Amino acid sequence: MEYKKLGSSELELSTITYGAFAIGGTMWAGTDKKDSIDSIHASIDHGVTTIDTAPFYGFGLSEEMVGEAVKSHDRLKVQLLTKFGLVWDGSNNGKGDYFFDADDNGKKVPIYKYSSKASVIKEVEESLKRLQTDYIDLLQIHWPNVTTPISETMEAVETLIQQGKIRAFGVSNYNVAQIQEAQKTVQVVSDQVAYSMLNRKIEEELIPFTISENIGIIAYSPMERGLLTGKYFLDSKLKENDHRNGYFGKFDLQQVKTLIEELSSLAHSKHISISQLVLRWTTLQKGISIVLAGARNAEQAISNAKAMDFDLSSSELEFINQAISKVK
């Protein structure tokens, strides 16, 4: 495993970071608590010291499982990353931006983007309890909220920093202008954004800006929620309440399948999986600080961690990039 300093912060994070979205179960057709906690233990045992979660993931369940798993490890050697700004419990009293309806065991729950000062403070206190800790290493706003001035949200963040409840602050899904506005109030050390072989939009404007400002990029969905593992093309049966039924539809699946087939030859020659090849390629891209990788059991967690056990030569990277360039 490799460890990187995140932007201008003092945080040293594992390049492969455990992404805890799927284990929450919401949008992922449920979860298995034992397997989920085992996957966190396995990640830590194999050098993954950083865990990224959020209150929305499982309506608190993901944070609770992370907290339960981490309590048996040295807290000083594990970095906990969580978020705020997606509200589902009605505490926003109808304020904020309506986002979408999430499925909670067959019940539709309206989700709002809401980041008022009081709401941010409330969310963080709840996260601390679920995570069973007295501080969060990196707190992130989950999505921009246009109904609350960024300055108000950042005032809450500054208060939390002064109280010692968070070590550093990052944003998520923010564009350049939004980061610049946030920086007027608080130091922004990272931006967590979608990035993969199939989605490289951030290379155009965001990456050059974050490099110039020493802001780390945390890449999420590097495997496009499992599509780039190749498993979907072997067994495409997804449960009805799995959001990927719709998500995968935005891609030209035949082109993606062809890409995976091309990459398979390289993966086979290096005795690694397609998933490991995809993750390693992502970690080597310009401006990327850390890469989130989800795991729903120990086997997947160990495989993700071992993506750092090999390197890719310049010729291998060129081969991969040429294959990617054929996907439109």
Tab-separated table of C-alpha atoms in Angstrom:
chain	number	residue	atom	x	y	z
A	1	MET	CA	0.000	0.000	0.000
A	2	GLU	CA	1.044	3.582	-0.629
A	3	TYR	CA	0.045	6.548	1.507
A	4	LYS	CA	-0.398	10.113	0.348
A	5	LYS	CA	-0.753	13.468	2.019
A	6	LEU	CA	-4.158	14.885	1.089
A	7	GLY	CA	-3.818	18.323	-0.445
A	8	SER	CA	-2.644	20.965	2.017
A	9	SER	CA	-3.785	18.933	5.043
A	10	GLU	CA	-1.676	16.877	7.425
A	11	LEU	CA	-3.719	13.755	6.650
A	12	GLU	CA	-1.814	10.725	5.365
A	13	LEU	CA	-4.349	8.508	3.573
A	14	SER	CA	-4.093	5.107	1.922
A	15	THR	CA	-4.104	5.428	-1.873
A	16	ILE	CA	-6.798	2.756	-2.022
A	17	THR	CA	-9.520	3.913	0.338
A	18	TYR	CA	-12.442	1.781	1.480
A	19	GLY	CA	-15.682	3.181	0.009
A	20	ALA	CA	-18.633	2.364	2.264
A	21	PHE	CA	-21.537	3.328	-0.020
A	22	ALA	CA	-22.597	-0.197	-1.017
A	23	ILE	CA	-22.507	-1.692	2.481
A	24	GLY	CA	-25.173	0.779	3.544
A	25	GLY	CA	-27.565	-1.188	1.345
A	26	THR	CA	-29.626	1.799	0.201
A	27	MET	CA	-29.843	1.694	-3.611
A	28	TRP	CA	-27.760	-1.518	-3.553
A	29	ALA	CA	-30.535	-4.046	-2.876
A	30	GLY	CA	-29.644	-4.534	0.781
A	31	THR	CA	-26.548	-5.568	2.698
A	32	ASP	CA	-25.118	-8.246	4.970
A	33	LYS	CA	-23.830	-6.794	8.238
A	34	LYS	CA	-21.323	-9.531	9.050
A	35	ASP	CA	-19.826	-9.579	5.568
A	36	SER	CA	-19.653	-5.784	5.568
A	37	ILE	CA	-17.822	-5.553	8.874
A	38	ASP	CA	-15.508	-8.399	7.827
A	39	SER	CA	-14.659	-6.445	4.671
A	40	ILE	CA	-13.621	-3.427	6.745
A	41	HIS	CA	-11.412	-5.568	8.998
A	42	ALA	CA	-9.829	-7.226	5.962
A	43	SER	CA	-9.139	-3.849	4.361
A	44	ILE	CA	-7.370	-2.536	7.448
A	45	ASP	CA	-5.425	-5.782	7.840
A	46	HIS	CA	-4.131	-5.331	4.286
A	47	GLY	CA	-2.991	-1.729	4.615
A	48	VAL	CA	-6.130	0.241	3.777
A	49	THR	CA	-6.168	2.757	6.622
A	50	THR	CA	-8.770	5.133	5.204
A	51	ILE	CA	-12.548	4.623	5.189
A	52	ASP	CA	-15.020	6.897	3.412
A	53	THR	CA	-18.672	6.810	4.404
A	54	ALA	CA	-21.700	9.134	4.717
A	55	PRO	CA	-24.893	9.409	6.790
A	56	PHE	CA	-27.031	8.785	3.708
A	57	TYR	CA	-25.468	5.376	3.053
A	58	GLY	CA	-28.078	3.094	4.569
A	59	PHE	CA	-29.625	6.002	6.494
A	60	GLY	CA	-26.895	5.786	9.109
A	61	LEU	CA	-26.229	2.041	8.832
A	62	SER	CA	-22.936	2.405	6.946
A	63	GLU	CA	-21.527	4.775	9.570
A	64	GLU	CA	-22.704	2.470	12.351
A	65	MET	CA	-20.963	-0.552	10.833
A	66	VAL	CA	-17.794	1.436	10.208
A	67	GLY	CA	-17.839	2.564	13.828
A	68	GLU	CA	-18.353	-0.972	15.084
A	69	ALA	CA	-15.548	-2.334	12.905
A	70	VAL	CA	-13.005	0.380	13.653
A	71	LYS	CA	-13.392	0.285	17.447
A	72	SER	CA	-11.263	-2.879	17.592
A	73	HIS	CA	-8.411	-1.147	15.733
A	74	ASP	CA	-6.055	1.649	16.761
A	75	ARG	CA	-8.096	4.786	16.022
A	76	LEU	CA	-4.945	6.845	15.504
A	77	LYS	CA	-3.981	4.558	12.619
A	78	VAL	CA	-7.364	4.713	10.851
A	79	GLN	CA	-8.706	7.778	9.061
A	80	LEU	CA	-12.466	8.251	9.017
A	81	LEU	CA	-13.975	10.308	6.218
A	82	THR	CA	-17.667	11.151	6.233
A	83	LYS	CA	-20.047	13.733	4.846
A	84	PHE	CA	-23.086	15.925	5.495
A	85	GLY	CA	-25.736	17.619	3.423
A	86	LEU	CA	-28.177	14.874	2.361
A	87	VAL	CA	-31.162	14.965	4.689
A	88	TRP	CA	-33.910	12.337	4.818
A	89	ASP	CA	-35.331	12.551	8.362
A	90	GLY	CA	-37.550	15.605	7.809
A	91	SER	CA	-35.377	17.848	9.986
A	92	ASN	CA	-35.024	20.248	7.051
A	93	ASN	CA	-38.771	21.047	7.336
A	94	GLY	CA	-39.169	21.060	3.572
A	95	LYS	CA	-36.203	23.388	3.012
A	96	GLY	CA	-33.323	22.689	0.664
A	97	ASP	CA	-33.144	21.160	-2.809
A	98	TYR	CA	-35.226	18.064	-3.441
A	99	PHE	CA	-32.764	15.489	-4.827
A	100	PHE	CA	-34.562	12.184	-5.403
A	101	ASP	CA	-36.583	9.446	-3.697
A	102	ALA	CA	-34.455	6.690	-2.187
A	103	ASP	CA	-35.737	3.178	-1.549
A	104	ASP	CA	-35.824	2.060	2.101
A	105	ASN	CA	-37.119	-1.504	2.199
A	106	GLY	CA	-39.815	-0.742	-0.344
A	107	LYS	CA	-40.631	2.687	1.070
A	108	LYS	CA	-39.781	5.796	-0.930
A	109	VAL	CA	-37.893	8.329	1.156
A	110	PRO	CA	-37.424	11.876	-0.232
A	111	ILE	CA	-33.806	13.066	-0.049
A	112	TYR	CA	-32.934	16.758	0.157
A	113	LYS	CA	-29.667	18.625	-0.292
A	114	TYR	CA	-29.616	20.858	2.769
A	115	SER	CA	-26.621	22.433	4.486
A	116	SER	CA	-27.742	25.185	6.839
A	117	LYS	CA	-25.383	25.933	9.720
A	118	ALA	CA	-27.654	24.290	12.297
A	119	SER	CA	-28.207	21.236	10.110
A	120	VAL	CA	-24.473	20.727	9.562
A	121	ILE	CA	-23.766	20.844	13.297
A	122	LYS	CA	-26.633	18.398	13.959
A	123	GLU	CA	-25.461	15.943	11.288
A	124	VAL	CA	-21.885	15.898	12.521
A	125	GLU	CA	-22.932	15.219	16.108
A	126	GLU	CA	-25.002	12.268	14.884
A	127	SER	CA	-22.123	10.976	12.751
A	128	LEU	CA	-19.722	11.112	15.695
A	129	LYS	CA	-22.100	8.931	17.713
A	130	ARG	CA	-22.582	6.404	14.913
A	131	LEU	CA	-18.856	6.243	14.214
A	132	GLN	CA	-18.121	5.886	17.945
A	133	THR	CA	-15.414	8.552	17.840
A	134	ASP	CA	-14.839	12.076	19.074
A	135	TYR	CA	-13.371	13.429	15.849
A	136	ILE	CA	-13.649	12.998	12.076
A	137	ASP	CA	-10.456	13.103	10.038
A	138	LEU	CA	-12.052	14.580	6.913
A	139	LEU	CA	-15.546	16.034	6.798
A	140	GLN	CA	-17.026	16.643	3.347
A	141	ILE	CA	-20.148	18.322	2.031
A	142	HIS	CA	-21.878	15.584	0.035
A	143	TRP	CA	-23.449	17.694	-2.721
A	144	PRO	CA	-23.728	21.432	-3.401
A	145	ASN	CA	-26.841	23.008	-1.881
A	146	VAL	CA	-27.973	26.077	-3.819
A	147	THR	CA	-30.599	27.143	-1.254
A	148	THR	CA	-28.016	27.737	1.496
A	149	PRO	CA	-25.221	30.298	0.974
A	150	ILE	CA	-21.884	28.505	0.813
A	151	SER	CA	-20.539	30.987	3.349
A	152	GLU	CA	-23.138	29.885	5.925
A	153	THR	CA	-22.282	26.215	5.444
A	154	MET	CA	-18.574	26.961	5.762
A	155	GLU	CA	-19.123	28.922	8.979
A	156	ALA	CA	-20.445	25.706	10.517
A	157	VAL	CA	-17.384	23.844	9.243
A	158	GLU	CA	-15.044	26.464	10.709
A	159	THR	CA	-16.788	26.097	14.085
A	160	LEU	CA	-16.335	22.311	13.985
A	161	ILE	CA	-12.642	22.698	13.169
A	162	GLN	CA	-12.170	25.090	16.097
A	163	GLN	CA	-13.945	22.618	18.386
A	164	GLY	CA	-11.570	19.852	17.313
A	165	LYS	CA	-14.397	17.693	15.982
A	166	ILE	CA	-12.940	17.568	12.471
A	167	ARG	CA	-9.289	17.601	11.405
A	168	ALA	CA	-9.787	18.813	7.848
A	169	PHE	CA	-12.533	19.768	5.424
A	170	GLY	CA	-13.210	18.750	1.849
A	171	VAL	CA	-16.010	19.141	-0.651
A	172	SER	CA	-17.676	16.619	-2.918
A	173	ASN	CA	-19.164	17.123	-6.369
A	174	TYR	CA	-18.057	20.779	-6.323
A	175	ASN	CA	-16.965	22.671	-9.429
A	176	VAL	CA	-14.155	25.225	-9.527
A	177	ALA	CA	-16.354	28.240	-8.793
A	178	GLN	CA	-17.949	26.532	-5.792
A	179	ILE	CA	-14.553	25.591	-4.360
A	180	GLN	CA	-13.349	29.165	-4.776
A	181	GLU	CA	-16.402	30.457	-2.916
A	182	ALA	CA	-15.912	27.957	-0.079
A	183	GLN	CA	-12.250	28.895	0.228
A	184	LYS	CA	-13.233	32.436	1.186
A	185	THR	CA	-14.295	31.037	4.570
A	186	VAL	CA	-12.462	27.765	5.170
A	187	GLN	CA	-9.486	25.828	3.812
A	188	VAL	CA	-10.634	23.206	1.307
A	189	VAL	CA	-8.166	20.301	1.149
A	190	SER	CA	-10.000	17.963	-1.243
A	191	ASP	CA	-12.808	17.454	-3.723
A	192	GLN	CA	-14.435	14.029	-4.006
A	193	VAL	CA	-15.722	13.537	-7.538
A	194	ALA	CA	-16.691	10.788	-9.966
A	195	TYR	CA	-13.781	9.616	-12.109
A	196	SER	CA	-13.153	6.478	-14.130
A	197	MET	CA	-11.933	5.127	-17.448
A	198	LEU	CA	-15.421	5.911	-18.737
A	199	ASN	CA	-15.758	9.332	-17.104
A	200	ARG	CA	-12.759	11.665	-17.353
A	201	LYS	CA	-14.545	15.036	-17.503
A	202	ILE	CA	-12.695	16.414	-14.489
A	203	GLU	CA	-9.430	16.350	-16.462
A	204	GLU	CA	-10.588	19.384	-18.465
A	205	GLU	CA	-10.966	22.090	-15.799
A	206	LEU	CA	-11.091	20.675	-12.279
A	207	ILE	CA	-7.798	18.738	-12.239
A	208	PRO	CA	-5.659	21.662	-13.480
A	209	PHE	CA	-7.279	23.901	-10.847
A	210	THR	CA	-6.856	21.481	-7.941
A	211	ILE	CA	-3.232	20.840	-8.859
A	212	SER	CA	-2.519	24.579	-8.892
A	213	GLU	CA	-4.283	25.042	-5.538
A	214	ASN	CA	-2.827	21.921	-3.867
A	215	ILE	CA	-6.270	20.404	-3.400
A	216	GLY	CA	-6.495	16.621	-3.410
A	217	ILE	CA	-8.872	14.710	-5.661
A	218	ILE	CA	-10.696	11.750	-4.130
A	219	ALA	CA	-11.966	9.652	-7.032
A	220	TYR	CA	-15.238	7.791	-6.510
A	221	SER	CA	-16.883	5.202	-8.766
A	222	PRO	CA	-13.581	4.237	-10.442
A	223	MET	CA	-15.129	0.889	-11.397
A	224	GLU	CA	-18.443	2.511	-12.357
A	225	ARG	CA	-20.245	0.725	-9.541
A	226	GLY	CA	-19.070	-2.676	-10.680
A	227	LEU	CA	-19.507	-2.305	-14.426
A	228	LEU	CA	-15.745	-2.286	-15.070
A	229	THR	CA	-15.214	-5.468	-13.058
A	230	GLY	CA	-16.641	-7.371	-16.029
A	231	LYS	CA	-18.970	-9.364	-13.774
A	232	TYR	CA	-22.055	-7.695	-15.228
A	233	PHE	CA	-21.367	-9.257	-18.609
A	234	LEU	CA	-21.057	-12.711	-17.092
A	235	ASP	CA	-24.191	-12.522	-14.959
A	236	SER	CA	-26.359	-9.485	-15.584
A	237	LYS	CA	-29.002	-10.371	-13.020
A	238	LEU	CA	-29.399	-7.429	-10.652
A	239	LYS	CA	-32.104	-7.257	-8.009
A	240	GLU	CA	-35.058	-5.053	-8.861
A	241	ASN	CA	-34.198	-2.402	-6.247
A	242	ASP	CA	-30.550	-2.149	-7.310
A	243	HIS	CA	-29.995	1.343	-8.759
A	244	ARG	CA	-27.469	-0.034	-11.244
A	245	ASN	CA	-30.346	-1.330	-13.385
A	246	GLY	CA	-30.769	2.251	-14.533
A	247	TYR	CA	-27.232	3.494	-13.960
A	248	PHE	CA	-25.581	1.084	-16.390
A	249	GLY	CA	-28.003	2.188	-19.100
A	250	LYS	CA	-26.113	5.441	-19.658
A	251	PHE	CA	-23.168	3.536	-21.142
A	252	ASP	CA	-22.704	1.871	-24.516
A	253	LEU	CA	-22.466	-1.584	-22.979
A	254	GLN	CA	-21.108	-3.240	-26.110
A	255	GLN	CA	-18.205	-0.787	-26.183
A	256	VAL	CA	-17.580	-1.307	-22.463
A	257	LYS	CA	-17.588	-5.067	-22.971
A	258	THR	CA	-15.063	-4.707	-25.788
A	259	LEU	CA	-12.854	-2.543	-23.545
A	260	ILE	CA	-12.910	-5.150	-20.796
A	261	GLU	CA	-12.052	-7.883	-23.296
A	262	GLU	CA	-9.056	-5.866	-24.512
A	263	LEU	CA	-7.843	-5.179	-20.983
A	264	SER	CA	-8.277	-8.827	-20.021
A	265	SER	CA	-5.217	-9.837	-22.021
A	266	LEU	CA	-3.010	-7.455	-20.050
A	267	ALA	CA	-4.575	-8.419	-16.733
A	268	HIS	CA	-4.067	-12.106	-17.495
A	269	SER	CA	-0.419	-11.578	-18.383
A	270	LYS	CA	0.161	-9.811	-15.053
A	271	HIS	CA	-1.840	-12.412	-13.082
A	272	ILE	CA	-4.264	-9.798	-11.769
A	273	SER	CA	-7.998	-9.181	-12.071
A	274	ILE	CA	-9.656	-6.600	-14.296
A	275	SER	CA	-10.764	-4.782	-11.129
A	276	GLN	CA	-7.187	-4.519	-9.889
A	277	LEU	CA	-6.005	-3.252	-13.261
A	278	VAL	CA	-8.746	-0.600	-13.322
A	279	LEU	CA	-7.980	0.553	-9.779
A	280	ARG	CA	-4.220	0.716	-10.349
A	281	TRP	CA	-4.663	2.691	-13.581
A	282	THR	CA	-6.873	5.162	-11.704
A	283	THR	CA	-4.317	5.709	-8.929
A	284	LEU	CA	-1.691	6.628	-11.548
A	285	GLN	CA	-3.687	9.373	-13.253
A	286	LYS	CA	-2.531	12.974	-12.955
A	287	GLY	CA	-4.012	14.881	-10.037
A	288	ILE	CA	-5.680	11.873	-8.391
A	289	SER	CA	-4.817	11.617	-4.675
A	290	ILE	CA	-6.781	8.605	-3.470
A	291	VAL	CA	-9.217	6.175	-5.055
A	292	LEU	CA	-12.365	4.801	-3.413
A	293	ALA	CA	-13.058	1.102	-3.817
A	294	GLY	CA	-16.144	-0.535	-2.382
A	295	ALA	CA	-16.216	-4.070	-0.996
A	296	ARG	CA	-19.103	-6.125	0.328
A	297	ASN	CA	-17.023	-8.994	1.703
A	298	ALA	CA	-13.473	-9.724	2.825
A	299	GLU	CA	-12.458	-11.310	-0.483
A	300	GLN	CA	-13.327	-8.165	-2.453
A	301	ALA	CA	-11.619	-5.970	0.145
A	302	ILE	CA	-8.360	-7.929	-0.060
A	303	SER	CA	-8.453	-7.861	-3.856
A	304	ASN	CA	-8.849	-4.068	-3.804
A	305	ALA	CA	-5.926	-3.625	-1.431
A	306	LYS	CA	-3.701	-5.821	-3.594
A	307	ALA	CA	-4.267	-3.489	-6.543
A	308	MET	CA	-1.260	-1.629	-5.148
A	309	ASP	CA	0.981	-4.707	-5.235
A	310	PHE	CA	2.052	-4.168	-8.846
A	311	ASP	CA	2.926	-1.309	-11.159
A	312	LEU	CA	2.126	-0.407	-14.754
A	313	SER	CA	4.880	0.460	-17.219
A	314	SER	CA	4.628	3.382	-19.643
A	315	SER	CA	3.939	0.958	-22.508
A	316	GLU	CA	1.214	-0.783	-20.499
A	317	LEU	CA	-0.388	2.544	-19.663
A	318	GLU	CA	-0.277	3.485	-23.342
A	319	PHE	CA	-1.971	0.194	-24.251
A	320	ILE	CA	-4.713	0.852	-21.676
A	321	ASN	CA	-5.249	4.436	-22.808
A	322	GLN	CA	-5.531	3.374	-26.446
A	323	ALA	CA	-8.207	0.841	-25.486
A	324	ILE	CA	-10.074	3.484	-23.482
A	325	SER	CA	-9.943	5.958	-26.367
A	326	LYS	CA	-12.149	3.646	-28.462
A	327	VAL	CA	-15.050	4.032	-26.004
A	328	LYS	CA	-17.261	6.975	-26.951
